[in-house]
Amino acid sequence: MTVRMLHLLGSPVLRQQATPVRAVDDDVRRLVDDLFETMRAAKGVGLAANQIGVAKRVAVVDVGEEDPPPLVLINPLIVERSPDHETAEEGCLSIPDTFGDVERPSRVVVDALDRDGKPFRAEAVGYKARAIQHEIDHLDGILFLDHLSAVKRALLLSKWKKSRKGEKGYLKEVTPEPAGEL
Ligand code: NI
């Protein structure tokens, strides 16, 4: 297992539509393990393959003790969304120190393949449902910023650009982040 470099906002792979995994082989399992390793090193609660530069439909979610087990999501598809929505603050390991309130369905049902390539269905509510939706968004090239109002997004983007002044490229070594970023 390897802690991989994180791709930050501005890296084109974050805007790429990830391609479905054709077979869950050793390469895919290694990708899953690297995602977990990188997510944990960064103290995140979820990570999508785009975020480590791989445009494949693979993501992991682990919101910890309060809602186990951790999920491996290969070729995930949300098959049900609750009509009721919830608004809560989100961040993203690819956009450090940037947070915004995002409204999402409070409950989802997701179909996916696990680390062994076995299909499963999982239901999640609350924070875990939010994390699943955030990660699946990544696989479609969508960032939480896209869910904000134009005004809020512009504000966060200008702060982000200021904070990145003088930085070269869009890769970041993983260093401990505040807990709770997706
Ligand atoms: Ni994210």
mmCIF file of C-alpha atoms and ligand atoms in Angstrom:
data_model
loop_
_atom_site.group_PDB
_atom_site.id
_atom_site.type_symbol
_atom_site.label_atom_id
_atom_site.label_comp_id
_atom_site.label_asym_id
_atom_site.label_seq_id
_atom_site.Cartn_x
_atom_site.Cartn_y
_atom_site.Cartn_z
ATOM 1 C CA MET A 1 0.000 0.000 0.000
ATOM 2 C CA THR A 2 1.183 3.454 -0.852
ATOM 3 C CA VAL A 3 0.164 6.899 0.254
ATOM 4 C CA ARG A 4 -0.322 8.666 -3.072
ATOM 5 C CA MET A 5 -0.083 12.335 -3.998
ATOM 6 C CA LEU A 6 -3.383 14.189 -3.925
ATOM 7 C CA HIS A 7 -4.571 16.057 -6.990
ATOM 8 C CA LEU A 8 -5.819 19.518 -6.118
ATOM 9 C CA LEU A 9 -8.400 21.762 -7.729
ATOM 10 C CA GLY A 10 -6.980 22.793 -11.106
ATOM 11 C CA SER A 11 -5.730 19.300 -11.951
ATOM 12 C CA PRO A 12 -7.708 18.246 -15.071
ATOM 13 C CA VAL A 13 -8.295 14.693 -13.788
ATOM 14 C CA LEU A 14 -10.669 16.079 -11.154
ATOM 15 C CA ARG A 15 -12.944 17.231 -13.968
ATOM 16 C CA GLN A 16 -12.743 13.986 -15.886
ATOM 17 C CA GLN A 17 -15.604 11.524 -16.159
ATOM 18 C CA ALA A 18 -14.025 8.381 -14.716
ATOM 19 C CA THR A 19 -14.356 5.194 -16.756
ATOM 20 C CA PRO A 20 -16.004 2.017 -15.400
ATOM 21 C CA VAL A 21 -13.795 -0.788 -14.147
ATOM 22 C CA ARG A 22 -14.065 -3.777 -16.507
ATOM 23 C CA ALA A 23 -12.750 -6.405 -14.113
ATOM 24 C CA VAL A 24 -11.801 -6.214 -10.457
ATOM 25 C CA ASP A 25 -8.262 -7.539 -10.702
ATOM 26 C CA ASP A 26 -5.104 -7.093 -8.614
ATOM 27 C CA ASP A 27 -4.469 -3.645 -10.104
ATOM 28 C CA VAL A 28 -7.901 -2.474 -8.991
ATOM 29 C CA ARG A 29 -7.416 -4.000 -5.529
ATOM 30 C CA ARG A 30 -4.099 -2.176 -5.239
ATOM 31 C CA LEU A 31 -5.877 1.043 -6.205
ATOM 32 C CA VAL A 32 -8.505 0.407 -3.503
ATOM 33 C CA ASP A 33 -5.785 -0.208 -0.894
ATOM 34 C CA ASP A 34 -3.920 2.941 -1.924
ATOM 35 C CA LEU A 35 -7.127 4.958 -1.679
ATOM 36 C CA PHE A 36 -7.716 3.756 1.888
ATOM 37 C CA GLU A 37 -4.091 4.345 2.826
ATOM 38 C CA THR A 38 -4.062 7.853 1.351
ATOM 39 C CA MET A 39 -7.472 8.762 2.788
ATOM 40 C CA ARG A 40 -6.414 7.653 6.273
ATOM 41 C CA ALA A 41 -3.074 9.432 6.082
ATOM 42 C CA ALA A 42 -4.940 12.587 5.117
ATOM 43 C CA LYS A 43 -7.548 11.979 7.858
ATOM 44 C CA GLY A 44 -10.309 12.067 5.281
ATOM 45 C CA VAL A 45 -13.612 10.184 5.364
ATOM 46 C CA GLY A 46 -13.719 9.384 1.661
ATOM 47 C CA LEU A 47 -11.541 9.449 -1.438
ATOM 48 C CA ALA A 48 -12.172 8.922 -5.146
ATOM 49 C CA ALA A 49 -9.620 7.578 -7.628
ATOM 50 C CA ASN A 50 -9.598 10.877 -9.587
ATOM 51 C CA GLN A 51 -8.136 12.496 -6.500
ATOM 52 C CA ILE A 52 -4.998 10.390 -6.818
ATOM 53 C CA GLY A 53 -4.874 10.875 -10.575
ATOM 54 C CA VAL A 54 -6.663 7.732 -11.744
ATOM 55 C CA ALA A 55 -9.829 8.299 -13.794
ATOM 56 C CA LYS A 56 -11.480 4.987 -12.887
ATOM 57 C CA ARG A 57 -14.807 4.520 -11.125
ATOM 58 C CA VAL A 58 -13.378 3.512 -7.762
ATOM 59 C CA ALA A 59 -13.895 5.263 -4.430
ATOM 60 C CA VAL A 60 -13.715 4.506 -0.723
ATOM 61 C CA VAL A 61 -15.729 5.867 2.198
ATOM 62 C CA ASP A 62 -14.998 5.482 5.886
ATOM 63 C CA VAL A 63 -16.813 7.765 8.288
ATOM 64 C CA GLY A 64 -15.419 5.845 11.250
ATOM 65 C CA GLU A 65 -16.885 4.270 14.360
ATOM 66 C CA GLU A 66 -20.233 6.011 14.194
ATOM 67 C CA ASP A 67 -21.267 4.314 10.944
ATOM 68 C CA PRO A 68 -19.217 1.247 10.006
ATOM 69 C CA PRO A 69 -18.264 -0.612 7.911
ATOM 70 C CA PRO A 70 -15.937 1.241 5.503
ATOM 71 C CA LEU A 71 -17.193 0.980 1.921
ATOM 72 C CA VAL A 72 -15.362 0.110 -1.269
ATOM 73 C CA LEU A 73 -17.331 1.511 -4.178
ATOM 74 C CA ILE A 74 -16.388 0.142 -7.597
ATOM 75 C CA ASN A 75 -18.654 1.261 -10.467
ATOM 76 C CA PRO A 76 -21.112 2.702 -7.939
ATOM 77 C CA LEU A 77 -24.612 3.711 -8.952
ATOM 78 C CA ILE A 78 -27.122 5.489 -6.743
ATOM 79 C CA VAL A 79 -30.398 3.633 -7.277
ATOM 80 C CA GLU A 80 -32.522 5.516 -4.758
ATOM 81 C CA ARG A 81 -32.485 9.017 -3.229
ATOM 82 C CA SER A 82 -34.757 10.156 -0.432
ATOM 83 C CA PRO A 83 -37.117 13.022 -1.241
ATOM 84 C CA ASP A 84 -36.011 14.803 1.919
ATOM 85 C CA HIS A 85 -32.764 16.713 1.775
ATOM 86 C CA GLU A 86 -30.244 17.885 4.337
ATOM 87 C CA THR A 87 -27.782 20.760 4.282
ATOM 88 C CA ALA A 88 -24.390 20.392 5.951
ATOM 89 C CA GLU A 89 -20.874 21.696 5.603
ATOM 90 C CA GLU A 90 -18.494 19.856 3.286
ATOM 91 C CA GLY A 91 -14.833 20.080 2.523
ATOM 92 C CA CYS A 92 -12.666 18.135 0.113
ATOM 93 C CA LEU A 93 -9.121 16.781 0.311
ATOM 94 C CA SER A 94 -8.581 18.219 -3.172
ATOM 95 C CA ILE A 95 -9.547 21.740 -2.047
ATOM 96 C CA PRO A 96 -7.856 22.122 1.364
ATOM 97 C CA ASP A 97 -9.179 24.641 3.876
ATOM 98 C CA THR A 98 -12.281 25.346 1.815
ATOM 99 C CA PHE A 99 -15.752 24.612 3.124
ATOM 100 C CA GLY A 100 -19.319 25.191 2.041
ATOM 101 C CA ASP A 101 -22.863 24.123 2.898
ATOM 102 C CA VAL A 102 -24.203 21.560 0.455
ATOM 103 C CA GLU A 103 -27.777 20.326 0.195
ATOM 104 C CA ARG A 104 -28.147 16.633 -0.632
ATOM 105 C CA PRO A 105 -30.695 13.830 -0.237
ATOM 106 C CA SER A 106 -30.419 12.605 3.357
ATOM 107 C CA ARG A 107 -30.641 8.927 2.430
ATOM 108 C CA VAL A 108 -29.344 6.987 -0.567
ATOM 109 C CA VAL A 109 -29.219 3.405 -1.746
ATOM 110 C CA VAL A 110 -26.151 2.512 -3.778
ATOM 111 C CA ASP A 111 -25.250 -0.514 -5.904
ATOM 112 C CA ALA A 112 -21.563 -1.234 -6.447
ATOM 113 C CA LEU A 113 -18.911 -3.932 -6.615
ATOM 114 C CA ASP A 114 -16.755 -4.626 -3.576
ATOM 115 C CA ARG A 115 -12.997 -5.330 -3.412
ATOM 116 C CA ASP A 116 -13.644 -8.906 -4.566
ATOM 117 C CA GLY A 117 -15.749 -7.778 -7.504
ATOM 118 C CA LYS A 118 -18.917 -8.965 -5.794
ATOM 119 C CA PRO A 119 -22.056 -6.837 -6.328
ATOM 120 C CA PHE A 120 -23.690 -5.428 -3.220
ATOM 121 C CA ARG A 121 -26.329 -2.898 -2.263
ATOM 122 C CA ALA A 122 -25.910 -0.513 0.661
ATOM 123 C CA GLU A 123 -28.232 1.980 2.258
ATOM 124 C CA ALA A 124 -26.859 4.996 4.061
ATOM 125 C CA VAL A 125 -28.219 8.002 5.880
ATOM 126 C CA GLY A 126 -26.782 11.210 7.245
ATOM 127 C CA TYR A 127 -23.038 11.773 7.070
ATOM 128 C CA LYS A 128 -22.316 8.470 5.358
ATOM 129 C CA ALA A 129 -24.939 9.136 2.672
ATOM 130 C CA ARG A 130 -23.352 12.545 2.157
ATOM 131 C CA ALA A 131 -19.859 11.059 1.831
ATOM 132 C CA ILE A 132 -21.064 8.479 -0.709
ATOM 133 C CA GLN A 133 -22.689 11.189 -2.837
ATOM 134 C CA HIS A 134 -19.618 13.435 -2.597
ATOM 135 C CA GLU A 135 -17.324 10.606 -3.765
ATOM 136 C CA ILE A 136 -19.591 9.493 -6.609
ATOM 137 C CA ASP A 137 -19.718 13.135 -7.726
ATOM 138 C CA HIS A 138 -15.912 13.024 -7.983
ATOM 139 C CA LEU A 139 -16.177 10.081 -10.398
ATOM 140 C CA ASP A 140 -18.353 12.290 -12.598
ATOM 141 C CA GLY A 141 -15.924 15.211 -12.433
ATOM 142 C CA ILE A 142 -18.160 17.126 -10.023
ATOM 143 C CA LEU A 143 -16.843 18.954 -6.961
ATOM 144 C CA PHE A 144 -18.820 20.135 -3.935
ATOM 145 C CA LEU A 145 -18.213 23.704 -5.119
ATOM 146 C CA ASP A 146 -20.506 22.998 -8.063
ATOM 147 C CA HIS A 147 -23.429 22.598 -5.657
ATOM 148 C CA LEU A 148 -22.997 26.064 -4.143
ATOM 149 C CA SER A 149 -24.558 29.300 -5.307
ATOM 150 C CA ALA A 150 -22.555 31.184 -7.941
ATOM 151 C CA VAL A 151 -21.788 33.924 -5.425
ATOM 152 C CA LYS A 152 -20.531 31.554 -2.735
ATOM 153 C CA ARG A 153 -18.521 29.571 -5.276
ATOM 154 C CA ALA A 154 -16.842 32.685 -6.651
ATOM 155 C CA LEU A 155 -15.953 33.781 -3.124
ATOM 156 C CA LEU A 156 -14.383 30.438 -2.217
ATOM 157 C CA LEU A 157 -12.545 30.249 -5.544
ATOM 158 C CA SER A 158 -10.999 33.668 -5.109
ATOM 159 C CA LYS A 159 -9.839 32.749 -1.589
ATOM 160 C CA TRP A 160 -8.496 29.468 -2.968
ATOM 161 C CA LYS A 161 -6.571 31.222 -5.745
ATOM 162 C CA LYS A 162 -5.086 33.639 -3.253
ATOM 163 C CA SER A 163 -3.963 30.793 -1.003
ATOM 164 C CA ARG A 164 -2.342 29.053 -3.985
ATOM 165 C CA LYS A 165 -0.364 32.066 -5.119
ATOM 166 C CA GLY A 166 3.202 31.102 -5.902
ATOM 167 C CA GLU A 167 2.436 27.360 -5.780
ATOM 168 C CA LYS A 168 3.398 25.334 -8.829
ATOM 169 C CA GLY A 169 1.326 22.451 -10.157
ATOM 170 C CA TYR A 170 -1.641 20.707 -8.613
ATOM 171 C CA LEU A 171 -0.112 17.882 -6.615
ATOM 172 C CA LYS A 172 0.114 17.698 -2.862
ATOM 173 C CA GLU A 173 1.973 15.338 -0.565
ATOM 174 C CA VAL A 174 -0.360 14.039 2.070
ATOM 175 C CA THR A 175 0.086 15.695 5.416
ATOM 176 C CA PRO A 176 -2.397 15.521 8.286
ATOM 177 C CA GLU A 177 -5.584 17.482 7.593
ATOM 178 C CA PRO A 178 -8.342 18.432 9.989
ATOM 179 C CA ALA A 179 -10.637 15.448 10.430
ATOM 180 C CA GLY A 180 -13.883 15.338 8.498
ATOM 181 C CA GLU A 181 -12.815 16.347 5.031
ATOM 182 C CA LEU A 182 -14.187 14.269 2.191
HETATM 183 NI NI NI B 1 -13.732 15.452 -2.208
#
